[in-house]
Amino acid sequence: MKKIVALVFGSLLVVAVTYAQYPALRFVVSMPEPSNNVYNIVFNCEGLKEDSLVFKMPVWTPGYYQVMNYPEQVSDFTAVNQKGEQLQWKKSSVNSWVVMAANATGITINYQVKATRNFVAGNYLDSTRGYISPAGLFMHPEGKINTPVVVRLEPRAGWNSVATGLETIPGKAYTYRAKDYDVLYDSPILIGNLESFPAFKVKGVPHEFMAYKAADFDRNQLMTDLQKIIVAASGIIGDIPYNRYVFIGIGPGGGGIEHLNSSSVAFTGKELNERAGRIRIYNFLAHEYFHHYNVKRIRPIELGPFDYDKGSRTRMLWLSEGLTVYYEYLVLRRAGLTTEDEMLQEFSKSIKNYETKPGRQHQTPADASWNTWEDGPFGRTADKLNKTISPYDKGPLLGMLLDFRIRHDTKNKKSLDDLMRLLYQKYYKKLNRGFTEDEFRKDAEKLAGTNLQDFFDYIYTLKPVDYTTYFGYAGLSVDTSTYSISRKTDPGQLPAAILRDWMK
Ligand SMILES: [Zn+2]
């Protein structure tokens, strides 16, 4: 929105001017017979004027590191020019439709998308609600990822609400814009008769939660606690980079996916009625929320710009996913929603989970990150389970090791929080890009003021973890038969200070 300068004229005029600058690529999504599970898409493109045009559908969606079958759900593809004359087309790859455009100034393509997968990375439509994973619904003209896009929805009669992080266009019902396809593909859409829980602001920025089919629980309590989570999580980085955030609750199921200014979560809230379930849900929401920093903005260089045709592989999901799990637990503690003991128990459980699986003797976290694409849509199965680890498995442990090490090496003057802030400021804010493995390591070592080879061996080799040394830095000990964590009775002055500050 950097185009908005003439604020003196008031927001309406500015909006009109900005809207006029978004005319080229426009979608209309309708759902005339939702019970058939089919979305109708009309895509108007103006001013492209090429001999032939390639329209592409991504094969995956960022945040879910699997090849999806989005292009296979497309049918009834047709293309016409501005006079309404049919244009020839053919498929040139699994996700490419080539239209013989003959230099037409305007082209309209029509297609349908079958939407039967009720999942945060799928498309779904029935007579009760619709959910759109945009990477699996909206085609882009090849090479035009950086072009602004407008989307108008035609919800089923009787449906009255839409949950999405996309910007609305004032005065135009159900019409949204994205400054480019990366934003569009990162903005899922839920349509139906949705419930809005009581919204709140953090540093003046509104946070919303809209849900389909929420269970019976205390809405005010959820949102009061969620506000504490957002305050604690955003306090770590010290900057809120969006104008509005929305949690999109898609109803019963499993899984969640983070986005730039929203999260899609399988959610009913039923578990909120007892403490253990509440903590599980809060961890889950804190995880998806913290991702808007760690992975969306603090990101490995491979994770944006994305390769929508093939997928984007990185060896750093241990950082993007693993450390996000680490921060779930810390954020809940800092928000005052768990006790110190509850937090240590979460870490114990997670260490036990990692240490008691055979995969740790076969695969490093870096390799697990790279190979997560091979897992298939239902995760690791059969013998693979014994020979591999998930990029999540060692995450909380790696977070503790690195955090304790930085605190120890800097005499408790710096922490992992400082490293996350540094990465955010340096790569996202200043350089507007991700970082390489080498850059991450150099920045971590510079902050710690020491060589961190010993820590990085836990990422790149199968070396067993030295619990005594690392946990000793924070005045803690780990019983390696049960993996329970306890406080040392006489930890020494520096470890005592480190433990106190880490838990605050
Ligand atoms: Zn995650």
Coordinates of C-alpha atoms and ligand atoms in Angstrom, one line a residue:
M1 CA 0.0 0.0 0.0
K2 CA 2.9 2.4 -0.5
K3 CA 0.9 4.1 -3.2
I4 CA -1.2 5.8 -0.6
V5 CA 0.3 9.3 -0.2
A6 CA -2.5 11.8 -0.7
L7 CA -4.0 11.2 2.7
V8 CA -5.4 14.8 2.8
F9 CA -8.1 13.7 0.4
G10 CA -9.5 11.1 2.8
S11 CA -9.5 7.4 2.5
L12 CA -12.4 6.9 0.1
L13 CA -10.7 8.7 -2.8
V14 CA -7.4 7.0 -2.0
V15 CA -9.1 3.6 -2.1
A16 CA -10.7 4.5 -5.4
V17 CA -7.4 5.4 -6.9
T18 CA -5.7 2.3 -5.6
Y19 CA -8.5 0.1 -6.9
A20 CA -8.1 1.6 -10.4
Q21 CA -4.6 0.4 -10.4
Y22 CA -5.7 -3.2 -10.0
P23 CA -7.6 -3.8 -13.2
A24 CA -5.6 -6.4 -15.1
L25 CA -6.4 -9.8 -13.5
R26 CA -9.8 -10.4 -12.0
F27 CA -11.4 -13.5 -10.8
V28 CA -15.1 -14.3 -10.1
V29 CA -15.7 -17.4 -8.0
S30 CA -19.2 -18.7 -7.9
M31 CA -20.8 -21.8 -6.4
P32 CA -24.3 -22.2 -8.0
E33 CA -24.7 -25.8 -6.8
P34 CA -22.6 -26.3 -3.6
S35 CA -23.8 -29.8 -3.0
N36 CA -22.0 -30.8 -6.2
N37 CA -18.7 -29.7 -4.6
V38 CA -17.7 -27.6 -7.6
Y39 CA -16.4 -24.0 -7.7
N40 CA -16.9 -22.1 -11.0
I41 CA -14.1 -19.7 -11.8
V42 CA -14.1 -16.9 -14.4
F43 CA -10.7 -15.3 -14.9
N44 CA -10.5 -12.0 -16.8
C45 CA -7.1 -11.0 -18.0
E46 CA -6.5 -7.7 -19.8
G47 CA -3.5 -6.3 -21.5
L48 CA -1.4 -9.4 -21.7
K49 CA -1.3 -9.5 -25.5
E50 CA 0.8 -12.5 -26.3
D51 CA 0.9 -15.0 -29.1
S52 CA 0.2 -17.7 -26.6
L53 CA -0.4 -17.6 -22.9
V54 CA 0.4 -20.3 -20.3
F55 CA -1.9 -20.5 -17.3
K56 CA -0.6 -22.3 -14.3
M57 CA -2.0 -23.9 -11.2
P58 CA 0.5 -24.4 -8.3
V59 CA 1.2 -28.0 -7.4
W60 CA 1.5 -27.2 -3.6
T61 CA 0.7 -24.5 -1.1
P62 CA 3.4 -22.9 1.0
G63 CA 3.3 -24.1 4.6
Y64 CA 2.3 -27.7 3.6
Y65 CA 5.4 -29.3 2.2
Q66 CA 3.7 -31.9 -0.1
V67 CA 2.8 -32.1 -3.8
M68 CA -0.9 -31.8 -3.9
N69 CA -3.3 -32.8 -6.7
Y70 CA -4.7 -29.3 -7.3
P71 CA -4.4 -29.4 -11.1
E72 CA -6.1 -32.7 -11.3
Q73 CA -9.3 -31.1 -9.8
V74 CA -9.6 -28.7 -12.7
S75 CA -12.2 -29.4 -15.4
D76 CA -14.2 -27.7 -18.2
F77 CA -11.4 -25.3 -19.1
T78 CA -12.3 -22.9 -21.9
A79 CA -10.8 -19.6 -23.2
V80 CA -12.4 -16.7 -25.2
N81 CA -11.0 -13.4 -26.5
Q82 CA -12.5 -10.0 -25.9
K83 CA -15.0 -10.6 -28.7
G84 CA -16.2 -13.8 -27.1
E85 CA -14.5 -16.0 -29.7
Q86 CA -13.3 -19.4 -28.6
L87 CA -9.5 -19.8 -28.4
Q88 CA -7.7 -23.1 -28.8
W89 CA -5.8 -24.4 -25.9
K90 CA -3.9 -27.5 -24.8
K91 CA -2.2 -28.9 -21.7
S92 CA 1.6 -28.7 -21.8
S93 CA 2.3 -30.1 -18.4
V94 CA 0.4 -31.4 -15.4
N95 CA -0.2 -27.8 -14.2
S96 CA 0.0 -25.8 -17.4
W97 CA -2.8 -24.8 -19.9
V98 CA -1.5 -23.1 -23.0
V99 CA -4.0 -20.8 -24.8
M100 CA -3.4 -19.7 -28.4
A101 CA -4.1 -16.1 -27.6
A102 CA -3.3 -14.6 -31.0
N103 CA -2.4 -11.3 -29.4
A104 CA -5.9 -10.8 -28.0
T105 CA -6.1 -7.7 -25.7
G106 CA -8.5 -9.4 -23.4
I107 CA -8.8 -13.1 -22.5
T108 CA -11.4 -14.8 -20.3
I109 CA -10.8 -18.3 -19.1
N110 CA -13.4 -20.4 -17.4
Y111 CA -12.8 -23.5 -15.4
Q112 CA -14.2 -25.6 -12.6
V113 CA -12.5 -26.9 -9.5
K114 CA -13.8 -30.0 -7.7
A115 CA -13.6 -29.3 -4.0
T116 CA -14.1 -32.4 -1.9
R117 CA -11.1 -32.3 0.5
N118 CA -12.1 -30.8 3.9
F119 CA -8.6 -29.9 5.0
V120 CA -6.6 -26.7 5.7
A121 CA -4.5 -27.3 2.5
G122 CA -7.5 -28.5 0.4
N123 CA -10.5 -27.0 -1.3
Y124 CA -14.0 -27.8 0.0
L125 CA -17.5 -26.9 -0.8
D126 CA -20.9 -28.3 0.2
S127 CA -24.2 -26.8 1.1
T128 CA -22.9 -25.8 4.6
R129 CA -19.8 -23.8 3.8
G130 CA -16.9 -23.4 1.3
Y131 CA -13.2 -23.3 2.0
I132 CA -10.6 -22.2 -0.5
S133 CA -6.9 -23.0 -0.5
P134 CA -6.1 -20.3 -3.1
A135 CA -3.0 -22.1 -4.6
G136 CA -5.4 -24.8 -5.6
L137 CA -8.1 -22.6 -7.1
F138 CA -6.6 -19.5 -8.8
M139 CA -4.5 -19.9 -11.9
H140 CA -1.7 -17.4 -12.8
P141 CA -0.4 -16.4 -16.2
E142 CA 3.1 -17.7 -16.4
G143 CA 5.6 -15.0 -15.3
K144 CA 2.9 -12.8 -13.8
I145 CA 3.3 -13.8 -10.1
N146 CA 4.0 -10.2 -9.2
T147 CA 0.9 -8.8 -10.7
P148 CA -2.0 -7.5 -8.5
V149 CA -5.1 -9.6 -8.5
V150 CA -8.8 -8.9 -7.7
V151 CA -11.2 -11.7 -6.5
R152 CA -14.9 -11.4 -6.3
L153 CA -16.8 -14.1 -4.6
E154 CA -20.5 -15.0 -5.2
P155 CA -21.4 -16.8 -2.1
R156 CA -24.3 -19.2 -2.1
A157 CA -27.6 -17.5 -1.4
G158 CA -28.1 -17.3 2.4
W159 CA -24.4 -17.2 3.3
N160 CA -23.4 -14.0 5.0
S161 CA -19.8 -14.1 5.9
V162 CA -16.2 -14.6 4.7
A163 CA -13.1 -15.1 6.7
T164 CA -9.9 -14.2 5.0
G165 CA -6.7 -12.1 5.5
L166 CA -7.2 -10.6 2.0
E167 CA -7.9 -6.8 1.9
T168 CA -11.5 -5.9 1.1
I169 CA -12.4 -3.3 -1.5
P170 CA -14.7 -0.8 0.3
G171 CA -18.1 -0.5 -1.4
K172 CA -17.7 -3.7 -3.3
A173 CA -19.4 -6.6 -1.7
Y174 CA -17.3 -9.8 -1.3
T175 CA -14.5 -8.3 -3.4
Y176 CA -10.9 -8.6 -2.4
R177 CA -7.5 -7.6 -3.7
A178 CA -4.0 -8.9 -3.3
K179 CA -0.9 -7.0 -4.3
D180 CA 0.4 -10.1 -6.1
Y181 CA -0.1 -13.8 -6.4
D182 CA 2.2 -14.6 -3.4
V183 CA -0.3 -12.8 -1.2
L184 CA -3.3 -14.3 -2.9
Y185 CA -1.9 -17.8 -2.5
D186 CA -1.2 -17.1 1.1
S187 CA -4.7 -16.0 1.9
P188 CA -7.2 -18.8 2.4
I189 CA -10.9 -18.1 2.3
L190 CA -13.7 -19.5 4.4
I191 CA -17.3 -18.7 3.3
G192 CA -20.6 -19.5 5.0
N193 CA -22.6 -18.5 8.0
L194 CA -19.6 -18.0 10.3
E195 CA -19.4 -17.0 13.9
S196 CA -17.1 -14.1 14.9
F197 CA -15.6 -14.4 18.4
P198 CA -15.1 -11.1 20.3
A199 CA -12.2 -9.3 18.5
F200 CA -9.3 -7.5 20.3
K201 CA -6.4 -5.2 19.4
V202 CA -2.7 -5.6 20.2
K203 CA -0.8 -2.3 19.7
G204 CA -3.8 -1.0 17.9
V205 CA -3.9 -3.8 15.4
P206 CA -7.2 -5.8 15.2
H207 CA -7.1 -9.6 15.7
E208 CA -10.2 -11.7 14.8
F209 CA -11.3 -15.3 15.0
M210 CA -14.0 -16.5 12.7
A211 CA -15.2 -20.0 12.8
Y212 CA -17.5 -22.6 11.2
K213 CA -19.3 -24.8 13.6
A214 CA -17.7 -24.0 16.9
A215 CA -18.5 -26.1 19.9
D216 CA -19.8 -24.9 23.3
F217 CA -17.1 -23.0 25.2
D218 CA -16.4 -19.6 26.7
R219 CA -15.7 -17.3 23.8
N220 CA -14.5 -14.4 26.0
Q221 CA -12.1 -16.6 27.8
L222 CA -10.6 -17.9 24.5
M223 CA -10.1 -14.4 23.1
T224 CA -8.8 -13.0 26.4
D225 CA -6.2 -15.8 26.5
L226 CA -5.4 -15.5 22.8
Q227 CA -4.7 -11.8 23.3
K228 CA -2.2 -12.7 25.9
I229 CA -0.6 -15.2 23.5
I230 CA -0.3 -12.5 20.8
V231 CA 1.1 -10.0 23.2
A232 CA 3.8 -12.5 24.4
A233 CA 4.6 -13.7 20.9
S234 CA 4.8 -10.3 19.2
G235 CA 6.8 -9.1 22.2
I236 CA 9.6 -11.4 21.3
I237 CA 10.1 -9.8 17.9
G238 CA 8.9 -6.3 18.9
D239 CA 7.1 -5.5 15.7
I240 CA 3.7 -6.3 14.2
P241 CA 4.0 -6.4 10.5
Y242 CA 0.4 -6.7 9.4
N243 CA -2.7 -4.4 9.6
R244 CA -5.1 -7.1 10.6
Y245 CA -4.9 -10.8 11.6
V246 CA -7.5 -13.4 11.4
F247 CA -7.7 -17.0 12.7
I248 CA -9.9 -19.0 10.4
G249 CA -11.6 -22.0 12.1
I250 CA -12.7 -24.4 9.5
G251 CA -14.5 -26.8 11.8
P252 CA -13.7 -30.4 12.9
G253 CA -10.6 -32.1 11.6
G254 CA -6.9 -31.9 12.1
G255 CA -4.1 -29.5 11.2
G256 CA -3.4 -25.9 10.7
I257 CA -1.4 -23.8 8.2
E258 CA 0.2 -20.4 8.9
H259 CA -0.1 -17.5 6.5
L260 CA 1.1 -13.9 6.3
N261 CA -1.8 -12.4 8.3
S262 CA -4.0 -15.4 9.0
S263 CA -4.0 -19.0 10.1
S264 CA -6.3 -21.7 8.9
V265 CA -7.0 -24.1 11.7
A266 CA -9.1 -27.2 12.2
F267 CA -11.0 -26.1 15.2
T268 CA -14.2 -26.7 17.2
G269 CA -13.0 -25.5 20.6
K270 CA -14.5 -28.5 22.3
E271 CA -11.2 -29.2 24.1
L272 CA -11.2 -25.8 25.6
N273 CA -13.4 -26.9 28.5
E274 CA -10.7 -28.7 30.4
R275 CA -7.1 -27.6 31.2
A276 CA -5.0 -30.1 29.3
G277 CA -7.1 -29.7 26.2
R278 CA -7.0 -25.9 26.6
I279 CA -3.2 -26.0 26.7
R280 CA -3.1 -28.2 23.6
I281 CA -5.3 -25.8 21.7
Y282 CA -3.4 -22.7 22.9
N283 CA -0.1 -24.3 21.9
F284 CA -1.5 -25.0 18.5
L285 CA -2.8 -21.5 18.0
A286 CA 0.5 -20.0 19.4
H287 CA 2.4 -22.2 16.9
E288 CA 0.4 -21.1 13.8
Y289 CA 0.6 -17.5 15.0
F290 CA 4.3 -17.4 15.7
H291 CA 4.9 -18.8 12.2
H292 CA 3.9 -15.4 10.7
Y293 CA 7.4 -14.4 12.0
N294 CA 9.3 -17.7 11.9
V295 CA 8.9 -19.1 8.4
K296 CA 6.8 -16.4 6.7
R297 CA 9.2 -13.5 7.5
I298 CA 12.2 -14.9 9.3
R299 CA 12.8 -17.5 6.6
P300 CA 15.2 -19.8 4.9
I301 CA 16.2 -18.3 1.5
E302 CA 14.5 -21.2 -0.3
L303 CA 11.1 -20.4 1.2
G304 CA 10.1 -17.4 -0.9
P305 CA 9.9 -16.5 -3.7
F306 CA 8.4 -20.0 -4.1
D307 CA 8.7 -22.5 -6.8
Y308 CA 5.0 -23.2 -7.4
D309 CA 5.7 -25.7 -10.1
K310 CA 8.0 -28.0 -8.2
G311 CA 7.9 -27.1 -4.5
S312 CA 10.6 -25.3 -2.5
R313 CA 13.0 -27.5 -0.5
T314 CA 15.1 -26.3 2.4
R315 CA 17.4 -27.9 4.9
M316 CA 16.2 -25.5 7.6
L317 CA 12.7 -26.7 8.5
W318 CA 14.2 -27.8 11.8
L319 CA 14.4 -24.0 12.4
S320 CA 11.2 -22.9 10.7
E321 CA 9.1 -25.7 12.2
G322 CA 11.2 -27.0 15.1
L323 CA 11.9 -23.6 16.7
T324 CA 8.2 -22.6 16.2
V325 CA 7.3 -25.6 18.4
Y326 CA 10.0 -24.4 20.9
Y327 CA 8.4 -21.0 21.0
E328 CA 4.8 -22.4 21.5
Y329 CA 5.8 -23.6 24.9
L330 CA 7.7 -20.4 25.9
V331 CA 5.0 -18.1 24.6
L332 CA 2.3 -19.9 26.7
R333 CA 4.5 -19.6 29.8
R334 CA 5.3 -15.9 29.1
A335 CA 1.6 -15.3 28.6
G336 CA 1.0 -16.7 32.1
L337 CA -1.2 -19.5 30.7
T338 CA 1.0 -22.4 31.9
T339 CA 3.1 -22.8 35.0
E340 CA 6.8 -23.3 35.0
D341 CA 6.2 -27.0 35.8
E342 CA 3.8 -27.4 33.0
M343 CA 6.2 -25.8 30.6
L344 CA 9.1 -28.1 31.7
Q345 CA 6.7 -31.1 31.3
E346 CA 6.0 -30.1 27.7
F347 CA 9.7 -30.0 27.0
S348 CA 10.2 -33.3 28.8
K349 CA 7.5 -35.0 26.7
S350 CA 9.0 -33.7 23.6
I351 CA 12.5 -34.8 24.4
K352 CA 11.3 -38.2 25.4
N353 CA 9.3 -38.4 22.2
Y354 CA 12.5 -37.7 20.2
E355 CA 14.9 -39.9 22.2
T356 CA 12.7 -43.0 22.3
K357 CA 12.2 -43.2 18.5
P358 CA 14.7 -45.1 16.4
G359 CA 14.8 -42.5 13.6
R360 CA 17.2 -40.3 15.5
Q361 CA 20.0 -42.8 14.8
H362 CA 19.4 -42.6 11.1
Q363 CA 18.5 -39.1 10.0
T364 CA 19.7 -35.6 10.9
P365 CA 17.3 -32.7 11.4
A366 CA 18.8 -31.1 8.2
D367 CA 18.1 -34.2 6.1
A368 CA 14.7 -34.6 7.7
S369 CA 13.9 -31.0 6.6
W370 CA 15.0 -31.7 3.0
N371 CA 13.2 -35.0 2.8
T372 CA 9.9 -34.1 4.3
W373 CA 8.6 -33.7 0.7
E374 CA 9.0 -37.5 0.2
D375 CA 6.6 -38.3 3.1
G376 CA 3.4 -38.4 1.0
P377 CA 0.1 -36.8 2.0
F378 CA -0.3 -39.0 5.1
G379 CA 3.1 -38.6 6.6
R380 CA 5.8 -41.2 7.2
T381 CA 4.6 -44.8 7.2
A382 CA 6.0 -48.4 7.7
D383 CA 9.8 -48.8 7.9
K384 CA 10.3 -45.1 7.0
L385 CA 9.0 -44.3 10.5
N386 CA 12.0 -46.1 12.0
K387 CA 14.6 -44.7 9.7
T388 CA 13.6 -41.0 9.7
I389 CA 12.6 -38.2 12.0
S390 CA 10.2 -35.4 11.4
P391 CA 11.6 -31.8 11.3
Y392 CA 9.4 -31.1 14.3
D393 CA 10.7 -33.9 16.5
K394 CA 13.9 -32.4 17.7
G395 CA 12.7 -28.8 17.5
P396 CA 12.0 -27.9 21.1
L397 CA 15.2 -29.7 22.2
L398 CA 17.3 -27.8 19.6
G399 CA 15.7 -24.5 20.7
M400 CA 16.7 -25.2 24.3
L401 CA 20.2 -26.2 23.3
L402 CA 20.8 -23.1 21.2
D403 CA 19.1 -20.7 23.7
F404 CA 21.0 -22.1 26.7
R405 CA 24.3 -22.0 24.7
I406 CA 23.8 -18.4 23.6
R407 CA 22.9 -17.3 27.1
H408 CA 25.8 -19.2 28.6
D409 CA 28.4 -17.9 26.1
T410 CA 27.2 -14.3 26.5
K411 CA 27.0 -14.5 30.3
N412 CA 23.2 -14.2 30.0
K413 CA 23.3 -10.9 28.1
K414 CA 21.9 -12.4 24.9
S415 CA 19.4 -15.2 24.0
L416 CA 17.7 -17.0 21.1
D417 CA 15.1 -14.1 21.2
D418 CA 17.9 -11.7 20.2
L419 CA 18.9 -14.0 17.4
M420 CA 15.3 -14.1 16.1
R421 CA 15.0 -10.3 16.3
L422 CA 18.3 -9.9 14.5
L423 CA 17.2 -12.3 11.7
Y424 CA 13.9 -10.4 11.4
Q425 CA 15.5 -7.0 11.3
K426 CA 18.4 -7.9 9.0
Y427 CA 16.9 -10.2 6.4
Y428 CA 13.2 -9.5 6.4
K429 CA 13.1 -5.7 7.1
K430 CA 16.4 -4.6 5.6
L431 CA 17.2 -7.1 2.9
N432 CA 13.7 -8.3 2.1
R433 CA 14.8 -11.9 1.6
G434 CA 15.5 -15.1 3.5
F435 CA 18.9 -16.3 4.8
T436 CA 21.2 -19.2 3.8
E437 CA 22.3 -21.9 6.2
D438 CA 25.8 -20.2 6.3
E439 CA 24.3 -16.8 7.1
F440 CA 22.2 -18.2 9.9
R441 CA 25.3 -19.9 11.4
K442 CA 27.4 -16.8 11.1
D443 CA 24.8 -14.6 12.7
A444 CA 24.3 -17.1 15.6
E445 CA 28.1 -17.3 16.2
K446 CA 28.5 -13.6 16.0
L447 CA 25.8 -13.1 18.6
A448 CA 27.1 -15.8 20.9
G449 CA 30.7 -14.5 20.3
T450 CA 31.9 -18.1 20.1
N451 CA 32.3 -21.0 17.6
L452 CA 29.0 -23.0 17.7
Q453 CA 30.3 -26.1 15.8
D454 CA 29.3 -28.3 18.8
F455 CA 25.7 -27.1 18.6
F456 CA 25.5 -27.3 14.8
D457 CA 26.6 -30.9 15.0
Y458 CA 23.1 -31.6 16.4
I459 CA 21.7 -30.3 13.1
Y460 CA 24.1 -31.9 10.7
T461 CA 25.3 -35.1 12.4
L462 CA 23.8 -37.9 14.5
K463 CA 25.8 -37.0 17.6
P464 CA 24.0 -37.8 20.9
V465 CA 22.9 -34.8 22.9
D466 CA 25.1 -33.8 25.8
Y467 CA 22.3 -33.0 28.3
T468 CA 24.6 -32.6 31.3
T469 CA 26.6 -29.7 29.7
Y470 CA 23.8 -27.9 27.9
F471 CA 21.1 -28.2 30.5
G472 CA 23.6 -27.4 33.2
Y473 CA 24.0 -24.0 31.5
A474 CA 20.5 -23.2 32.7
G475 CA 20.7 -24.9 36.1
L476 CA 18.7 -27.9 34.9
S477 CA 19.3 -31.6 34.7
V478 CA 17.7 -34.3 32.6
D479 CA 17.2 -37.8 33.8
T480 CA 18.1 -39.7 30.7
S481 CA 16.1 -42.8 31.7
T482 CA 12.8 -40.9 31.9
Y483 CA 13.8 -37.6 30.2
S484 CA 12.2 -35.7 32.9
I485 CA 13.7 -32.2 33.5
S486 CA 14.4 -30.9 37.0
R487 CA 16.0 -27.9 38.6
K488 CA 19.4 -28.4 40.2
T489 CA 19.5 -27.6 43.9
D490 CA 22.8 -25.7 43.7
P491 CA 23.2 -24.6 40.0
G492 CA 25.7 -21.8 40.5
Q493 CA 25.1 -18.1 40.0
L494 CA 25.1 -17.8 36.2
P495 CA 22.9 -20.9 35.5
A496 CA 20.5 -19.7 38.2
A497 CA 20.2 -16.3 36.5
I498 CA 19.9 -17.9 33.1
L499 CA 17.0 -20.2 34.3
R500 CA 15.2 -17.2 35.9
D501 CA 15.4 -15.1 32.7
W502 CA 14.6 -17.9 30.4
M503 CA 11.4 -18.7 32.2
K504 CA 10.1 -15.1 32.5
Ligands
ZN1 ZN 4.3 -25.3 11.9

